[in-house]
Coordinates of C-alpha atoms in Angstrom, one line a residue:
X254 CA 60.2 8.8 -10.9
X255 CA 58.4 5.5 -10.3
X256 CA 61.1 4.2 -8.0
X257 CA 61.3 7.9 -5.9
X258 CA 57.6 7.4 -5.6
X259 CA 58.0 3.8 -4.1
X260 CA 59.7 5.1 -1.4
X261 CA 57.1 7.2 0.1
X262 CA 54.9 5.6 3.0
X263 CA 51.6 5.1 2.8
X264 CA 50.3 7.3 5.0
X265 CA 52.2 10.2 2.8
X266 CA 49.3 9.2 0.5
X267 CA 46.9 9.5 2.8
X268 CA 47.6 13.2 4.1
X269 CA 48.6 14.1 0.6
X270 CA 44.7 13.0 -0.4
X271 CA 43.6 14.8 2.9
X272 CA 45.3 17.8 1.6
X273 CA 44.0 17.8 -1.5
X274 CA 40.4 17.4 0.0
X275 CA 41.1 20.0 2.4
X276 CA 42.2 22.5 -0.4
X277 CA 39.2 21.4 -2.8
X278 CA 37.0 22.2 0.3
X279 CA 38.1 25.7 1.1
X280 CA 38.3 27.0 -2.4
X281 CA 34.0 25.6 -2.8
X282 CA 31.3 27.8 -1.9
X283 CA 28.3 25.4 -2.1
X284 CA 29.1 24.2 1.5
X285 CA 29.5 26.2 4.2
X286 CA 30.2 24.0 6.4
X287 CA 32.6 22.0 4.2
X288 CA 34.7 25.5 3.9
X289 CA 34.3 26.2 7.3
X290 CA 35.5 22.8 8.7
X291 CA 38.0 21.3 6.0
X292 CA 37.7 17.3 5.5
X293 CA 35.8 17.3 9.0
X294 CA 32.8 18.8 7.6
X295 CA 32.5 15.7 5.8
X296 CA 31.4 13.5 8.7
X297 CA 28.6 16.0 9.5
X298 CA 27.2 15.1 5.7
X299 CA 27.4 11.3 6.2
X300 CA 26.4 11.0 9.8
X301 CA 22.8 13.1 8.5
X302 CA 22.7 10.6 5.4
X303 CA 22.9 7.3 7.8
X304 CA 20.2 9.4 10.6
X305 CA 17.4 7.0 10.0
X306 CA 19.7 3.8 10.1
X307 CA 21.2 4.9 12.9
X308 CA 18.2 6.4 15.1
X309 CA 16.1 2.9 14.5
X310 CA 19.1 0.8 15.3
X311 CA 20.5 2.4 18.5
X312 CA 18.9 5.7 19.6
X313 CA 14.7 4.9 19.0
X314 CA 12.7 2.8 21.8
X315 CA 10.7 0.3 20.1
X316 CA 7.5 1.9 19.9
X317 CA 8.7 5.4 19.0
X318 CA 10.0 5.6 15.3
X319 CA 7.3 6.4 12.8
X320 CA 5.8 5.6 9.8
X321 CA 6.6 2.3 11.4
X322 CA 8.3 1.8 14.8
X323 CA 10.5 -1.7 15.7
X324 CA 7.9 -4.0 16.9
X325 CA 5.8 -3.5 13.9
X326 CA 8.8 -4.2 11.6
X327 CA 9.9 -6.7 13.4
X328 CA 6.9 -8.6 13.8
X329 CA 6.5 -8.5 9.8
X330 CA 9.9 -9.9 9.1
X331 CA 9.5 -12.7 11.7
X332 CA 6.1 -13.2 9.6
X333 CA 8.0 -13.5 6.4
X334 CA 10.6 -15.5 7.1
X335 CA 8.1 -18.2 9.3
X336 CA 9.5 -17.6 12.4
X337 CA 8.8 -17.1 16.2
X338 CA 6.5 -13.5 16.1
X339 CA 5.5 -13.5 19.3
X340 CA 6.7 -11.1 22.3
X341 CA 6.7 -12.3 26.1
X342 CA 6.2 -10.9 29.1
X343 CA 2.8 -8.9 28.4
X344 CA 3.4 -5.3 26.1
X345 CA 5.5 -2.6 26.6
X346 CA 2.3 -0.5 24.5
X347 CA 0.9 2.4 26.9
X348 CA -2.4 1.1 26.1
X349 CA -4.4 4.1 28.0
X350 CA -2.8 6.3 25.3
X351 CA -5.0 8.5 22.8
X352 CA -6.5 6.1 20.1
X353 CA -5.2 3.1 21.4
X354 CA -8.2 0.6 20.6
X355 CA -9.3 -2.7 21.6
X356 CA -10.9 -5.6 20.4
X357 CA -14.1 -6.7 22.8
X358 CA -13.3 -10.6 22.8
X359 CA -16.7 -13.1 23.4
X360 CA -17.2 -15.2 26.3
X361 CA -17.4 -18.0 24.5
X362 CA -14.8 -18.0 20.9
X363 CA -16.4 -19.1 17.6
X364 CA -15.8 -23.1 17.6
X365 CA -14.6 -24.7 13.9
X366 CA -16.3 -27.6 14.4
X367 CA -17.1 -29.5 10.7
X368 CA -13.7 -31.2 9.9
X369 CA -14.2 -29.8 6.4
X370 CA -14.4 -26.6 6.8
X371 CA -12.4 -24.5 4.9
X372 CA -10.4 -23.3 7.6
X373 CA -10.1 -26.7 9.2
X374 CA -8.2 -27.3 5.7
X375 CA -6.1 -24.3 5.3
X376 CA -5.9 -22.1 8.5
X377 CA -5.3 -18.7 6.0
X378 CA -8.2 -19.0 4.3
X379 CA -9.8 -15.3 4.1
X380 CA -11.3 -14.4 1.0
X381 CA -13.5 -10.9 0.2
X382 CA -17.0 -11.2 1.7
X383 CA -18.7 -9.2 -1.0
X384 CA -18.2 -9.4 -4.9
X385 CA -16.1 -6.6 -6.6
X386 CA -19.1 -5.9 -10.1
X387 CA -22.3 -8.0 -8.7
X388 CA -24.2 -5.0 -8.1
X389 CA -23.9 -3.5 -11.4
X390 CA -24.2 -6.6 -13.2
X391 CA -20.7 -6.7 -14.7
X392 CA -20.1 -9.3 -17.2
X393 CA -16.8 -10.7 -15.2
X394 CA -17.1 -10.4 -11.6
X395 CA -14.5 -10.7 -8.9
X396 CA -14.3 -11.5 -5.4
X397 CA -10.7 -11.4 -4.0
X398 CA -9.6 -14.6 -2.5
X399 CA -7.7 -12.7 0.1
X400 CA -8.8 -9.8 2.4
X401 CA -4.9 -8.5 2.2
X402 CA -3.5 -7.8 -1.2
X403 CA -0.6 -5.5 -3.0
X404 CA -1.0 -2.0 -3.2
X405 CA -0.8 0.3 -6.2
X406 CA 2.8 0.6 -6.4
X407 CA 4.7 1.1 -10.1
X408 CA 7.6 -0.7 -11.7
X409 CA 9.6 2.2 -12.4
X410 CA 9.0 3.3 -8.5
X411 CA 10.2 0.1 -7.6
X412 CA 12.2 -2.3 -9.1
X413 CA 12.2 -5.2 -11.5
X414 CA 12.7 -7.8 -9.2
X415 CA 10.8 -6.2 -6.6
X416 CA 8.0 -5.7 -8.8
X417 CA 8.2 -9.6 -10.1
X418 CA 8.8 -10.8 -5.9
X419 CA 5.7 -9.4 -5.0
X420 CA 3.7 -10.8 -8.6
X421 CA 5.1 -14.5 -7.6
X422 CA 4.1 -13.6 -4.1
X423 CA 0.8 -13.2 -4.5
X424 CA 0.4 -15.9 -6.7
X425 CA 1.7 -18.2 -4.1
X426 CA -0.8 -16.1 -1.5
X427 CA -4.1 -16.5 -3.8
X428 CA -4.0 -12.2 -3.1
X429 CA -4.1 -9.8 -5.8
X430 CA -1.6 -7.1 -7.5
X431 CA -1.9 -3.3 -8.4
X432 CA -0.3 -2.4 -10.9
X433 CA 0.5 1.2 -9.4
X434 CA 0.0 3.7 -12.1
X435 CA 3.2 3.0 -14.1
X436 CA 1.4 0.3 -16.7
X437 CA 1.4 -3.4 -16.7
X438 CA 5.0 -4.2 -17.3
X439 CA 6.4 -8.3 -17.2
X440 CA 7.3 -8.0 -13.9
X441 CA 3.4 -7.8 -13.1
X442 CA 2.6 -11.0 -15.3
X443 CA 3.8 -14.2 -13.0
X444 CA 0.2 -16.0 -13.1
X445 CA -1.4 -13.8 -9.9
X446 CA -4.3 -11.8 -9.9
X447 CA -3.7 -8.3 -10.9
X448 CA -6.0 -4.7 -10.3
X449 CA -4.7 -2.6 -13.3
X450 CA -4.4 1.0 -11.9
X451 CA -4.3 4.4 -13.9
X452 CA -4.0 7.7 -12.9
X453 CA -3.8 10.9 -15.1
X454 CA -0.6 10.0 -17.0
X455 CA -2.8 7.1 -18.3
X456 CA 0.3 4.9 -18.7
X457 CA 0.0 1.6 -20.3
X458 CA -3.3 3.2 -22.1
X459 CA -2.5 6.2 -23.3
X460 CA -2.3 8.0 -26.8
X461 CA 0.5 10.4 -28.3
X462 CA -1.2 13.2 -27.0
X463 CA -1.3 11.9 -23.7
X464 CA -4.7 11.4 -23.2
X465 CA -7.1 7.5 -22.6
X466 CA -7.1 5.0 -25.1
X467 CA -10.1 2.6 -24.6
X468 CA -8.6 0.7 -27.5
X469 CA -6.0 -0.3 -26.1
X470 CA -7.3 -0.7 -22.3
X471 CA -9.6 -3.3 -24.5
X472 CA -6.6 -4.8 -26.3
X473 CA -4.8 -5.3 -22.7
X474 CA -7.5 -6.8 -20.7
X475 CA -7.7 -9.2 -23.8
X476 CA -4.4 -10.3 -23.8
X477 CA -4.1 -10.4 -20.2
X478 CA -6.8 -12.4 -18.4
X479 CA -5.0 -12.3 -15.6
X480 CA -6.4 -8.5 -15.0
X481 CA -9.4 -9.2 -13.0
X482 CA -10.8 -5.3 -12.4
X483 CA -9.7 -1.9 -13.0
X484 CA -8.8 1.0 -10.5
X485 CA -9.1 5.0 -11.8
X486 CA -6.9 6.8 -9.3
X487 CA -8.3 10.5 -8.6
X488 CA -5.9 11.2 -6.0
X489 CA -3.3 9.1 -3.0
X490 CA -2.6 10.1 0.3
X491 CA 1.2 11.0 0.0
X492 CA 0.1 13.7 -2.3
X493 CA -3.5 14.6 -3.1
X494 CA -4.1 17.1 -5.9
X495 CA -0.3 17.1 -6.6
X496 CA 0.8 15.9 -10.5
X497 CA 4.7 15.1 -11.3
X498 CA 7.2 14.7 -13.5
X499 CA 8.7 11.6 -15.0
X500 CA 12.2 13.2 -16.2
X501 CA 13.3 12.3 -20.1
X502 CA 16.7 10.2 -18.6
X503 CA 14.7 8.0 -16.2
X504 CA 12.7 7.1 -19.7
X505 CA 14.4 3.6 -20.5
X506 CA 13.2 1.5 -23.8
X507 CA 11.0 -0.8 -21.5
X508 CA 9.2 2.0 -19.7
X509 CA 8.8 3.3 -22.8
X510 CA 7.6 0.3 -23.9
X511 CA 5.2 -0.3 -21.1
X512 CA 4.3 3.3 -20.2
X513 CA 3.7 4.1 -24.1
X514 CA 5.9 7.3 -23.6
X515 CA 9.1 8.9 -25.8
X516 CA 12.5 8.0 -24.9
X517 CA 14.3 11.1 -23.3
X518 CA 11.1 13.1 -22.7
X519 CA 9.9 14.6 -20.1
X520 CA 6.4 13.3 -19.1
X521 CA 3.7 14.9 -16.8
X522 CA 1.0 13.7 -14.9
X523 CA -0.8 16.7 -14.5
X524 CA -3.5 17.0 -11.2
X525 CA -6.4 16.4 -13.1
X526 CA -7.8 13.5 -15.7
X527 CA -8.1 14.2 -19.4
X528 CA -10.8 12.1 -19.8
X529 CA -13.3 13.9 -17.4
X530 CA -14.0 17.1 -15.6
X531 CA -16.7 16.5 -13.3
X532 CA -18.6 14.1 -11.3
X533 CA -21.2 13.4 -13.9
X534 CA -18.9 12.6 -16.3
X535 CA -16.2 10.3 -14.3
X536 CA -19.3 8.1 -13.5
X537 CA -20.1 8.1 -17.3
X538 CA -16.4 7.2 -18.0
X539 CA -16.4 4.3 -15.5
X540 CA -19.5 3.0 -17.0
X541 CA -18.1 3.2 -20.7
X542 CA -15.0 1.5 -19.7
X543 CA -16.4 -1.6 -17.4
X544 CA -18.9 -2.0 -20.5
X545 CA -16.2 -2.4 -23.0
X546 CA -13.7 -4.7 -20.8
X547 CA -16.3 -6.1 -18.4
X548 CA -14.7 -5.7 -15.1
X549 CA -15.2 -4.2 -12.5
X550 CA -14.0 -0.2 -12.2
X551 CA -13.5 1.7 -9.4
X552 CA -11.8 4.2 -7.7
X553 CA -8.9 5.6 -5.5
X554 CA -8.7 9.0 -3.7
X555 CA -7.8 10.1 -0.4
X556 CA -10.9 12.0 1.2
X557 CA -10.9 15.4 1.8
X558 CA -13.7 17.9 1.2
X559 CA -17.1 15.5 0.8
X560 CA -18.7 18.0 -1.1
X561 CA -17.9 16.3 -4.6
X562 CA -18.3 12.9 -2.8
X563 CA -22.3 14.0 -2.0
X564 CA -22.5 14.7 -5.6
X565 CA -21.4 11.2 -6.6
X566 CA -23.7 9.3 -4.1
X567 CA -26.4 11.0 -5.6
X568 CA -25.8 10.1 -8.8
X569 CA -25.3 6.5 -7.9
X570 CA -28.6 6.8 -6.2
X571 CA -30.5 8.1 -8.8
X572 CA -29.2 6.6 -11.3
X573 CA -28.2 2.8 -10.3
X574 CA -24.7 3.2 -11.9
X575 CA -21.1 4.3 -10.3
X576 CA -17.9 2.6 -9.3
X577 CA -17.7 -1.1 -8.5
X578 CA -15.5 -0.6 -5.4
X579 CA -14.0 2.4 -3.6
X580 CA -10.1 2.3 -2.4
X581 CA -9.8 4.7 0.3
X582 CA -6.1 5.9 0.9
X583 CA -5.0 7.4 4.4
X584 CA -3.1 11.2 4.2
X585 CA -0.7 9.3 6.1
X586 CA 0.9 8.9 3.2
X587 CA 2.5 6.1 1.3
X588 CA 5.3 5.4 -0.7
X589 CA 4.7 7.7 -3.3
X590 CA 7.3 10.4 -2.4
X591 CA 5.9 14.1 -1.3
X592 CA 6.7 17.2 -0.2
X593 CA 6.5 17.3 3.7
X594 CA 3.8 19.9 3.5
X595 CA 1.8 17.5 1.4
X596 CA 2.5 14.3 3.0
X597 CA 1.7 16.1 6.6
X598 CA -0.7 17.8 6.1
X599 CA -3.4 17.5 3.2
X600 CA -6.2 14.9 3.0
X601 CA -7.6 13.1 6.3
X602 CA -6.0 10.2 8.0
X603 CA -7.4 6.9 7.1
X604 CA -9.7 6.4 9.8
X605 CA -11.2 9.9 9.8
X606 CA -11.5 9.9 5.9
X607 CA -13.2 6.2 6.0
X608 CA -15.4 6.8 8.5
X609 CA -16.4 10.2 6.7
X610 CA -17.2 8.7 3.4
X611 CA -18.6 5.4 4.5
X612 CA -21.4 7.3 6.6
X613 CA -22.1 9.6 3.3
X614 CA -22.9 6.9 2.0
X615 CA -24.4 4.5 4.6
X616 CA -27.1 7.3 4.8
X617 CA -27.5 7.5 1.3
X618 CA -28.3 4.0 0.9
X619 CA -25.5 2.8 -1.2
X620 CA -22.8 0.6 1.7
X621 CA -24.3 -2.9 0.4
X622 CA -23.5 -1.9 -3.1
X623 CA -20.0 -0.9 -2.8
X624 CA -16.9 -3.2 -2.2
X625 CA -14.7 -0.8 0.3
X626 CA -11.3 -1.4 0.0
X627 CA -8.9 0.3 3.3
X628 CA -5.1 1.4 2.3
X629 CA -3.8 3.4 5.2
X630 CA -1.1 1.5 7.4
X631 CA -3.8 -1.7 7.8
X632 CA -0.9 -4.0 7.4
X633 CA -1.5 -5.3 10.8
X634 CA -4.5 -8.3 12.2
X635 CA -5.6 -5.6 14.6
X636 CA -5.3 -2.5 12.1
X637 CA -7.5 -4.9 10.2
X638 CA -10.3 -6.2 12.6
X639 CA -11.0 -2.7 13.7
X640 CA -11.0 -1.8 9.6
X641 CA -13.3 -4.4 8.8
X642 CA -15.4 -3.2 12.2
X643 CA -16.0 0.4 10.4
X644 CA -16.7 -1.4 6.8
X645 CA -14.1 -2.0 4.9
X646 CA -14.4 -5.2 2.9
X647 CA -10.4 -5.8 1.9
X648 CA -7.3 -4.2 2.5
X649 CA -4.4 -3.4 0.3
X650 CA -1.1 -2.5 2.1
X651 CA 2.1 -1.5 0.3
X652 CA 5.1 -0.5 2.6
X653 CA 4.5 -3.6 5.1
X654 CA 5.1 -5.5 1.7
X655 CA 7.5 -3.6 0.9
X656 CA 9.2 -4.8 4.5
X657 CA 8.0 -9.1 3.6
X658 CA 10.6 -8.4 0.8
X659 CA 13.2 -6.7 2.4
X660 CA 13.0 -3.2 3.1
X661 CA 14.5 -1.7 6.1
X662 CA 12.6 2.0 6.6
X663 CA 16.0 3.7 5.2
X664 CA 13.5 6.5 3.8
X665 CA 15.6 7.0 0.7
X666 CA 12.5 5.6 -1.8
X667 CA 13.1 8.7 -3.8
X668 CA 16.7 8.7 -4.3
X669 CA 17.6 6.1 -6.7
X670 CA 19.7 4.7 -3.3
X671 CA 17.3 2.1 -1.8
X672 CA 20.2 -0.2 0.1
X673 CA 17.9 -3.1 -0.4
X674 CA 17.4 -2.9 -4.5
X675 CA 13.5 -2.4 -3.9
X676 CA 12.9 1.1 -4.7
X677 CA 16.2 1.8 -7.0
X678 CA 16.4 0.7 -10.7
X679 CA 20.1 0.5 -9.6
X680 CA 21.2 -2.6 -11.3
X681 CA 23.6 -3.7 -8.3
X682 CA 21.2 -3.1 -5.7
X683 CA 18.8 -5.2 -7.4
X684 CA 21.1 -7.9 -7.8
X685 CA 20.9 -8.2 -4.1
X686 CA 17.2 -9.4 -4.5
X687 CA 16.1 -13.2 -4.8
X688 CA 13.0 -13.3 -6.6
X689 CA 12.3 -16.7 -5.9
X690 CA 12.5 -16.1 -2.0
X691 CA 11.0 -12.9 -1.6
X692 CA 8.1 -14.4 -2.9
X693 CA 8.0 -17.4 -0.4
X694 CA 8.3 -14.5 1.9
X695 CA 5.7 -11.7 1.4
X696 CA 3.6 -15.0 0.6
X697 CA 4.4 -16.4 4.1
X698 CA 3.7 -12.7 5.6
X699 CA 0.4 -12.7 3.6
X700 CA -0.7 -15.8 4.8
X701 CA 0.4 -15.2 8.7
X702 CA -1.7 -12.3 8.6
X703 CA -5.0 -13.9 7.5
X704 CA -3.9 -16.9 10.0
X705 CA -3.8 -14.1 13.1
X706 CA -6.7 -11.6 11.8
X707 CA -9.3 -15.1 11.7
X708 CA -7.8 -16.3 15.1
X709 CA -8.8 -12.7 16.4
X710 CA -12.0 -12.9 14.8
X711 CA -12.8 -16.1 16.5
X712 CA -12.1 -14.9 19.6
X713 CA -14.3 -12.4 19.1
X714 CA -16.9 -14.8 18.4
X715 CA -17.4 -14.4 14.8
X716 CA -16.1 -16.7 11.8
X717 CA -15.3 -14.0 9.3
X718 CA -14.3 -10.3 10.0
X719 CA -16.5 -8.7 7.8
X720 CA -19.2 -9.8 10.8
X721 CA -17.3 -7.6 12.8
X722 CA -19.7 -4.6 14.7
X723 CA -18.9 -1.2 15.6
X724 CA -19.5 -2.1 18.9
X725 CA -16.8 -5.1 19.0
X726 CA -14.0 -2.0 19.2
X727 CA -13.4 0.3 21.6
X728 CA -10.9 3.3 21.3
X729 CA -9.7 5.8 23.6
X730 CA -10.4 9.6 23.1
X731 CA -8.3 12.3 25.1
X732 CA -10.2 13.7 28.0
X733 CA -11.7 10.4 28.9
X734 CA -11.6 8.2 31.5
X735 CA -13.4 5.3 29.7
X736 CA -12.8 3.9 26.0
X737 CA -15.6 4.6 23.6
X738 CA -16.9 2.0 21.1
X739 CA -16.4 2.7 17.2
X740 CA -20.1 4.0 16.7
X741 CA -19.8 6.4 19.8
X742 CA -16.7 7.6 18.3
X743 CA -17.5 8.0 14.8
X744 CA -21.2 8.2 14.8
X745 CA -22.5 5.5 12.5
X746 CA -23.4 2.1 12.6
X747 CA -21.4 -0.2 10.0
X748 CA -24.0 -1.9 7.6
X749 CA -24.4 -5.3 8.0
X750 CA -22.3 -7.6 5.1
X751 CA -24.4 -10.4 4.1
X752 CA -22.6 -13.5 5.0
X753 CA -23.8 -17.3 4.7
X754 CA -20.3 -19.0 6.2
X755 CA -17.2 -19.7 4.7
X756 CA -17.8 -22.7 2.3
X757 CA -19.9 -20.1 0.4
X758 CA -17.1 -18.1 -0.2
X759 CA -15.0 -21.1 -1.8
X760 CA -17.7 -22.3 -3.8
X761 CA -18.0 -19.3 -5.1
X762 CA -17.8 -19.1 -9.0
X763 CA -15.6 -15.7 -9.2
X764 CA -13.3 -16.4 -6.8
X765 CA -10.1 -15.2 -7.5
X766 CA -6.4 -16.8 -6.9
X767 CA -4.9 -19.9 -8.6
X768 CA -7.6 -22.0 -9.3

């Protein structure tokens, strides 16, 4: 039998595998187009599961793809890896089209001119204007020693040695971490700065029943030093008001471990918190928790209805007492996977829900008090001067760091498939990842970014961006002729950040980063 089978060609084999396809295809029912179209049918399935490969490599312009088109990408890599980021021969942008913006430069650029100026010493020097706790007297203040820092994304959503890249990163960057809502896990612990971030799952600080343990957010902020403030997530732009489900078999004995959940059981993060019901009572929950740990607590939501957001800036007023800072997340989404009517559609893009909740409470007196934090696709020096113009105070971006590591857009996140081991706790696709020099990288991409965003500041006369004016941006609006300036557009005026120069800021007894 062996030797009659020896004597058969090879491509006997292959029509005799073909066959059996073909037969195995026509007796299914779950495919009609596999029934339909024997063995061909198959291309139709792997030509729709390479689509986004294939469009941004060979089909899209440069500027068309979205969430991020091929200039944007590419100028992030080439930021990473140190290299050449510029373009030639003026942009291929249409810069008349709707909400295309522009920075008003100054006659005369803001001049460096002490030799030992912070900046004259390290060209990406950009920490946090304002102080993340001064206003509400916390015991351990914090201001971030960089303006662009990691957004809250989880191990478990992305991978160990993603997760540890971006920790050494940020080390390297003097930026800080979130933790994402998945708990602290060692991936998180490389000697940077970390925001520790919980949403209603309460992971990492959670008892049996599921509900917040302020015992152990104690013990952890005890152990770990490291954790320099705390972030209560109420809702994210991929999916506002939407819970989930973490299934039993993706439970492993470390997320377990670090999550403080059962091994193969299902756990849900429902839409609401446990710990409070109301406005009055998150603000009495965010008090009890930066008295017991003394950081700084504040808050995460993408903005929708302001009715509840009123509420709160009354209290605040009243009162004296509230969140510490306020991250503002864009409806554009994230890389929290969603369903498309969620990710389209509910909560405000970032720049209409900033501007929203910033002018509730400009006009309630509060701005000064508040460290604003912008997450929203702001992984960009322009993205970021007009931010800054309409009052944010830091930025956290997470898929353009994502992209200083190594991701390619393949928009698979929630598969398990990520081809670049970031977002797949595939063991072989993570084997692909260097630790070591992803770090260098989404450092390098970090620090490039301050380096560009002060150079455009300068230029527009200033010496931090936080000086920035509404005035200093101008934006088209459809049905216009002539750009409109932020506060025509928006109709507010950004407070004014107090600001006495950059030595300030590094003598400046919270600063953050490696000391």
């Amino acid at each position: 039998m062996l030797d009659f089978l020896g004597t058969i060609s090879w491509w006997v084999w292959v029509l005799i595998a073909l066959a059996i396809v073909a037969i195995r295809d026509v007796l299914q029912k779950h495919h009609t187009i596999s029934h339909n179209f024997p063995i061909v049918g198959h291309l139709r399935y792997w030509l729709e599961s390479i689509g986004p490969e294939m469009r941004q490599y060979f089909v899209a312009n440069n500027r068309e793809e979205l969430p991020f088109n091929r200039i944007e990408r590419g100028w992030i890599y080439a930021s990473a890896k140190n290299e050449n980021n510029y373009e030639g021969f003026g942009t291929d942008r249409d810069i008349f089209q709707h909400q295309h913006f522009f920075v008003n430069n100054a006659m005369m650029p803001h001049e460096i001119k002490d030799e030992n100026h912070p900046n004259k010493i390290d060209k990406s020097f950009l920490p946090c204007a304002k102080v993340m706790g001064e206003f509400n007297k916390r015991r351990k203040p914090f201001r971030p020693a960089s303006i662009i820092n990691v957004s809250a994304m989880s191990f478990g959503s992305l991978s160990a040695k993603a997760v540890e890249s971006m920790n050494k990163g940020i080390k390297l960057a003097d930026a800080y971490h979130n933790t994402g809502e998945g708990g602290l896990s060692p991936y998180h612990s490389h000697g940077g700065d970390v925001v520790f971030h919980f949403g209603t799952g309460y992971f990492g600080v959670r008892n049996a029943d599921g509900g917040f343990s302020l015992e152990k957010l104690v013990e952890l902020v005890e152990k770990k030093p490291f954790i320099r403030a705390i972030e209560i997530k109420l809702s994210q732009g991929a999916k506002p008001g939407k819970g989930g489900v973490l299934p039993g078999a993706k439970i492993t004995q470390e997320i377990s471990e670090i999550r403080h959940v059962e091994i193969g059981k299902d756990v849900l993060s429902p839409p609401n918190h446990k710990a409070f019901s109301n406005v009055p009572e998150m603000v009495e929950f965010i008090e009890k928790i930066a008295e017991a740990t003394g950081l700084p607590v504040g808050i995460k939501a993408a903005i929708g209805k302001l009715d509840q957001w009123k509420e709160l800036a009354d209290i605040m007023q009243k009162t004296g007492k509230g969140p510490d800072f306020i991250t503002v997340d864009g409806g554009e989404g994230g890389t929290g996977a969603a369903p498309p009517s969620f990710a389209d559609h509910v909560s405000l893009p970032w720049v209409y829900g900033f501007s929203d909740l910033y002018k509730l409470f400009k006009d309630k007196g509060l701005s000064e008090r508040i460290v604003f934090v912008g997450s929203g696709k702001l992984g960009f020096p322009a993205k970021a001067a007009m931010a800054f113009a309409m009052g944010v105070d830091c930025i956290n971006v997470a898929r353009e760091s994502m992209m200083s590591i190594g991701c390619i857009q393949a928009q698979v996140c929630h598969t398990n498939r990520c081809p670049t081991g970031i977002a797949t706790q595939n063991k072989w696709l993570q084997n692909g990842i260097n630790p070591e020099l992803k770090a260098q990288r989404l450092a390098q991409y970090y620090k490039t970014f301050r380096k560009e965003l002060i150079e455009i500041t300068h230029a527009a006369g200033y010496e931090h961006p936080c000086q920035f004016k509404m005035t200093d941006i101008e934006i088209n609006i459809d049905g216009n002729d002539l750009a409109k300036d932020l506060s025509r557009t928006y109709m507010y005026e950004k407070t004014k950040v107090p600001f006495n120069g950059m030595q300030s800021l590094k003598d400046c007894k919270y600063l953050g980063g490696v000391k």
